[in-house]
GROMACS .gro file of N, CA and C in nm:
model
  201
    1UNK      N    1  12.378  11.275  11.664
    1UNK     CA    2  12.260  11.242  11.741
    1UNK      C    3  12.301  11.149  11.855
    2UNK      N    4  12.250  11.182  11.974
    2UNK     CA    5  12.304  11.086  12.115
    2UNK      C    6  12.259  10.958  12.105
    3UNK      N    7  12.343  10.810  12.142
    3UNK     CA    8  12.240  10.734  12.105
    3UNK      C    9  12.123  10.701  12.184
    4UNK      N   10  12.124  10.734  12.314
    4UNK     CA   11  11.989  10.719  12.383
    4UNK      C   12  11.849  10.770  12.294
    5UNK      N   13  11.907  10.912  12.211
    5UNK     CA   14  11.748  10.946  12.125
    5UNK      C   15  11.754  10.831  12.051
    6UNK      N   16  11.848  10.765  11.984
    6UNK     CA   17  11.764  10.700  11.890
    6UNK      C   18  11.757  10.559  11.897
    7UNK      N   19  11.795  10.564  12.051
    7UNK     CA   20  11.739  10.408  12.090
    7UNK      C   21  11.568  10.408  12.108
    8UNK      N   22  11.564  10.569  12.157
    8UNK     CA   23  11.440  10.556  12.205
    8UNK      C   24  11.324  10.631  12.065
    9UNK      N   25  11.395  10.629  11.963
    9UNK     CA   26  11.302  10.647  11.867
    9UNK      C   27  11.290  10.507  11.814
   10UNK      N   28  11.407  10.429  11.785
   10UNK     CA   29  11.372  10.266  11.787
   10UNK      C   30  11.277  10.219  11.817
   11UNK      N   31  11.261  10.242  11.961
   11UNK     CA   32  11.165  10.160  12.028
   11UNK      C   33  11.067  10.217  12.023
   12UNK      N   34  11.008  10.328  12.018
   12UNK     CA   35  10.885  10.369  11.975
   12UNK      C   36  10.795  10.347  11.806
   13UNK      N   37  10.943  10.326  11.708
   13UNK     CA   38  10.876  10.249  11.648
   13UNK      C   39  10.853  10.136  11.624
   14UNK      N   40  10.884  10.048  11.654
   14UNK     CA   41  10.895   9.907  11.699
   14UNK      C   42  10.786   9.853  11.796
   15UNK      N   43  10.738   9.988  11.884
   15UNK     CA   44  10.580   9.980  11.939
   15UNK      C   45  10.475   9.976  11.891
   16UNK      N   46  10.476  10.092  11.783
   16UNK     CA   47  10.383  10.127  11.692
   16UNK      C   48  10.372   9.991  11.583
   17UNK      N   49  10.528   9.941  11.524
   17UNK     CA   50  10.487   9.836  11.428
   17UNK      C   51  10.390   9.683  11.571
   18UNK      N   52  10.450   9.680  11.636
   18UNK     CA   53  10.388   9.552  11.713
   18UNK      C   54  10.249   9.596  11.769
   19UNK      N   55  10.168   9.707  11.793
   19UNK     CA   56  10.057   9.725  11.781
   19UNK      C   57   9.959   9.715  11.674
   20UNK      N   58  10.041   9.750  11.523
   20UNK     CA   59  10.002   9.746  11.412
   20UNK      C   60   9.963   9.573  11.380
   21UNK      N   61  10.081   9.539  11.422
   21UNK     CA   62  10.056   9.374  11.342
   21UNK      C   63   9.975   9.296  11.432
   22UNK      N   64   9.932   9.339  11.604
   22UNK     CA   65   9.832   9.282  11.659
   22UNK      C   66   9.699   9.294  11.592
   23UNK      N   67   9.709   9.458  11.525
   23UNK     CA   68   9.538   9.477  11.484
   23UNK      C   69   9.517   9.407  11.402
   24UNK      N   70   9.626   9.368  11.259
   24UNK     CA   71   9.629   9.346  11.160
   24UNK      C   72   9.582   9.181  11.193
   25UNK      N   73   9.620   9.122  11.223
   25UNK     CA   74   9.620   8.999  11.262
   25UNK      C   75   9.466   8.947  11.323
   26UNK      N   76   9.408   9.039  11.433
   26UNK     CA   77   9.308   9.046  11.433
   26UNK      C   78   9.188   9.076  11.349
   27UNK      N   79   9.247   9.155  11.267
   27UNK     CA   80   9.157   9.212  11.172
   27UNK      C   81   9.134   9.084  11.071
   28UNK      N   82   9.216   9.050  11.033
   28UNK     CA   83   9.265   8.893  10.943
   28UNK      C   84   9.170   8.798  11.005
   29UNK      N   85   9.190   8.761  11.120
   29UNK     CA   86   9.115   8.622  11.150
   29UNK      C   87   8.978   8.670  11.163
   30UNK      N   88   8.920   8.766  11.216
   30UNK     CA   89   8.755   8.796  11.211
   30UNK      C   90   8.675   8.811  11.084
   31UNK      N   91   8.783   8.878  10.984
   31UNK     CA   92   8.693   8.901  10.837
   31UNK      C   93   8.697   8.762  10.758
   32UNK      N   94   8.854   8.672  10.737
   32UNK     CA   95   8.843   8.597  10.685
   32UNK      C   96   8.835   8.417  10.749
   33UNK      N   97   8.888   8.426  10.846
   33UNK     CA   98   8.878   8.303  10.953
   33UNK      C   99   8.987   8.264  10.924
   34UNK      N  100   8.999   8.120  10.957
   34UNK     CA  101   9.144   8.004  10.968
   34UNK      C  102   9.060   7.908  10.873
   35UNK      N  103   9.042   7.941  10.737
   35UNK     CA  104   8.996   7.805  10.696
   35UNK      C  105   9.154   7.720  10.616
   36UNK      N  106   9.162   7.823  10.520
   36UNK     CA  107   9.277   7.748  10.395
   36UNK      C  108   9.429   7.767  10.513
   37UNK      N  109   9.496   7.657  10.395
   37UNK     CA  110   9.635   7.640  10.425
   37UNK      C  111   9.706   7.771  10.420
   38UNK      N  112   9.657   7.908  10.322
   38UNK     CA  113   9.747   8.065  10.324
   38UNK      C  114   9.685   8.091  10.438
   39UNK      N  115   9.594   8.084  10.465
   39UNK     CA  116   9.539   8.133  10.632
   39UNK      C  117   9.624   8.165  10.701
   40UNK      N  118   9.664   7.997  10.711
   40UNK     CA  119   9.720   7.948  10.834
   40UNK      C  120   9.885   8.019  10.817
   41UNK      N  121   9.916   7.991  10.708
   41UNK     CA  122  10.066   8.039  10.685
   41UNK      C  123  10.107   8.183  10.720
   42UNK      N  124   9.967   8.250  10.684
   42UNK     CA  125   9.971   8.391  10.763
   42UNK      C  126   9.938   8.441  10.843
   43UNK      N  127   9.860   8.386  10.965
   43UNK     CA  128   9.907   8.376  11.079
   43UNK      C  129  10.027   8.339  11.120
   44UNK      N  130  10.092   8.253  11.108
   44UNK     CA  131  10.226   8.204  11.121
   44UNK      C  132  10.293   8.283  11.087
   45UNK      N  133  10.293   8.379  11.018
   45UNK     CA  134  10.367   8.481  10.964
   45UNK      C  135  10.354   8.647  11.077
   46UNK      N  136  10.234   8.615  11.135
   46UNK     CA  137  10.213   8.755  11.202
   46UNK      C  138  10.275   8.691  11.308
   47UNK      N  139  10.244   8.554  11.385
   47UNK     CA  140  10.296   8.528  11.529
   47UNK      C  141  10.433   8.562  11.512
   48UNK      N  142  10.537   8.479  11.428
   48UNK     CA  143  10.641   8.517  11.381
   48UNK      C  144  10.705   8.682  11.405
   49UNK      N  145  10.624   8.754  11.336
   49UNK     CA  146  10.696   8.921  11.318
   49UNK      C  147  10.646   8.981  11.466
   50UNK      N  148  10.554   8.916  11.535
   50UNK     CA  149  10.516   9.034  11.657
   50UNK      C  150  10.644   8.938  11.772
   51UNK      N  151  10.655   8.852  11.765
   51UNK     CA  152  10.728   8.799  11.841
   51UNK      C  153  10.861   8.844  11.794
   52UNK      N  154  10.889   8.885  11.723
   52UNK     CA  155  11.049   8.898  11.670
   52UNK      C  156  11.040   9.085  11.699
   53UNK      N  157  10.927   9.182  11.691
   53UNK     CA  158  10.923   9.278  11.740
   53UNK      C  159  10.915   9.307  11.879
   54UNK      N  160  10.842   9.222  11.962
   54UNK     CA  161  10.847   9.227  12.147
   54UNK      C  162  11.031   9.214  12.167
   55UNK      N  163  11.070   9.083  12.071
   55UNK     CA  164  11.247   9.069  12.124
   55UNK      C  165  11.313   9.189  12.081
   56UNK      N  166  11.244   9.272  12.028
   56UNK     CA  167  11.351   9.389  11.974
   56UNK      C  168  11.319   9.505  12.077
   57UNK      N  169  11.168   9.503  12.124
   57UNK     CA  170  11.142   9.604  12.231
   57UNK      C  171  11.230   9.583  12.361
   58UNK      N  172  11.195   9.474  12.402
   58UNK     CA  173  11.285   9.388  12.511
   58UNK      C  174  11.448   9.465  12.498
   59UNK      N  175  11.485   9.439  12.384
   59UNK     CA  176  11.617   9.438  12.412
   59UNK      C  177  11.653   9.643  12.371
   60UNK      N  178  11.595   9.665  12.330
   60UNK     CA  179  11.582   9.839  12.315
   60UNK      C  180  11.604   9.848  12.466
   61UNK      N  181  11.482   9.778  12.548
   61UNK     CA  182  11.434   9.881  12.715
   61UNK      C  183  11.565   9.788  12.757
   62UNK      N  184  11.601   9.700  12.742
   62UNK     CA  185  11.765   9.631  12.831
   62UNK      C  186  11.842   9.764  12.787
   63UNK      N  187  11.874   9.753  12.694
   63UNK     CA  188  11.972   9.851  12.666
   63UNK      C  189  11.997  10.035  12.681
   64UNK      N  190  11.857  10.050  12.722
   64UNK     CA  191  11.842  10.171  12.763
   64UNK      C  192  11.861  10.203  12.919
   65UNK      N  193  11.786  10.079  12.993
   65UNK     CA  194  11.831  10.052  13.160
   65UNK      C  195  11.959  10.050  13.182
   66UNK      N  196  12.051   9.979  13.084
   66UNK     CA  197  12.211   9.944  13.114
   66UNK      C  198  12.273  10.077  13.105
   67UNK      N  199  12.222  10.193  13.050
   67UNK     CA  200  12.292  10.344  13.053
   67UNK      C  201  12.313  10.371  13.122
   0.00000   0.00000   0.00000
């Protein structure tokens, strides 16, 4: 398999998960709010994984430009 396909299947899923964990996250704070301390920890946990998924998109589209 060339690796350009499967850079660019990478990054398509890596789109799909960082769209997922925006909804999810949203979905989280409207049904249950920010009251308790797990709240909060899980938010901290979604900022965490979508931010660590944008650095992986980021560096997918670097690495696909550098071809």
């Amino acid at each position: 398999m060339n690796k350009s396909v499967l850079t660019i299947v990478r990054l398509v899923f890596f789109s799909i998960m960082l769209v997922l964990l925006v909804v999810l996250m949203i979905l989280n704070i409207t049904e249950r709010g920010i009251e308790t301390g797990t709240d909060k920890i899980l938010l901290a946990l979604f900022i965490v994984l979508i931010i660590w998924a944008a650095a992986r998109i980021y560096g997918l589209v670097k690495a696909l430009r550098d071809r």
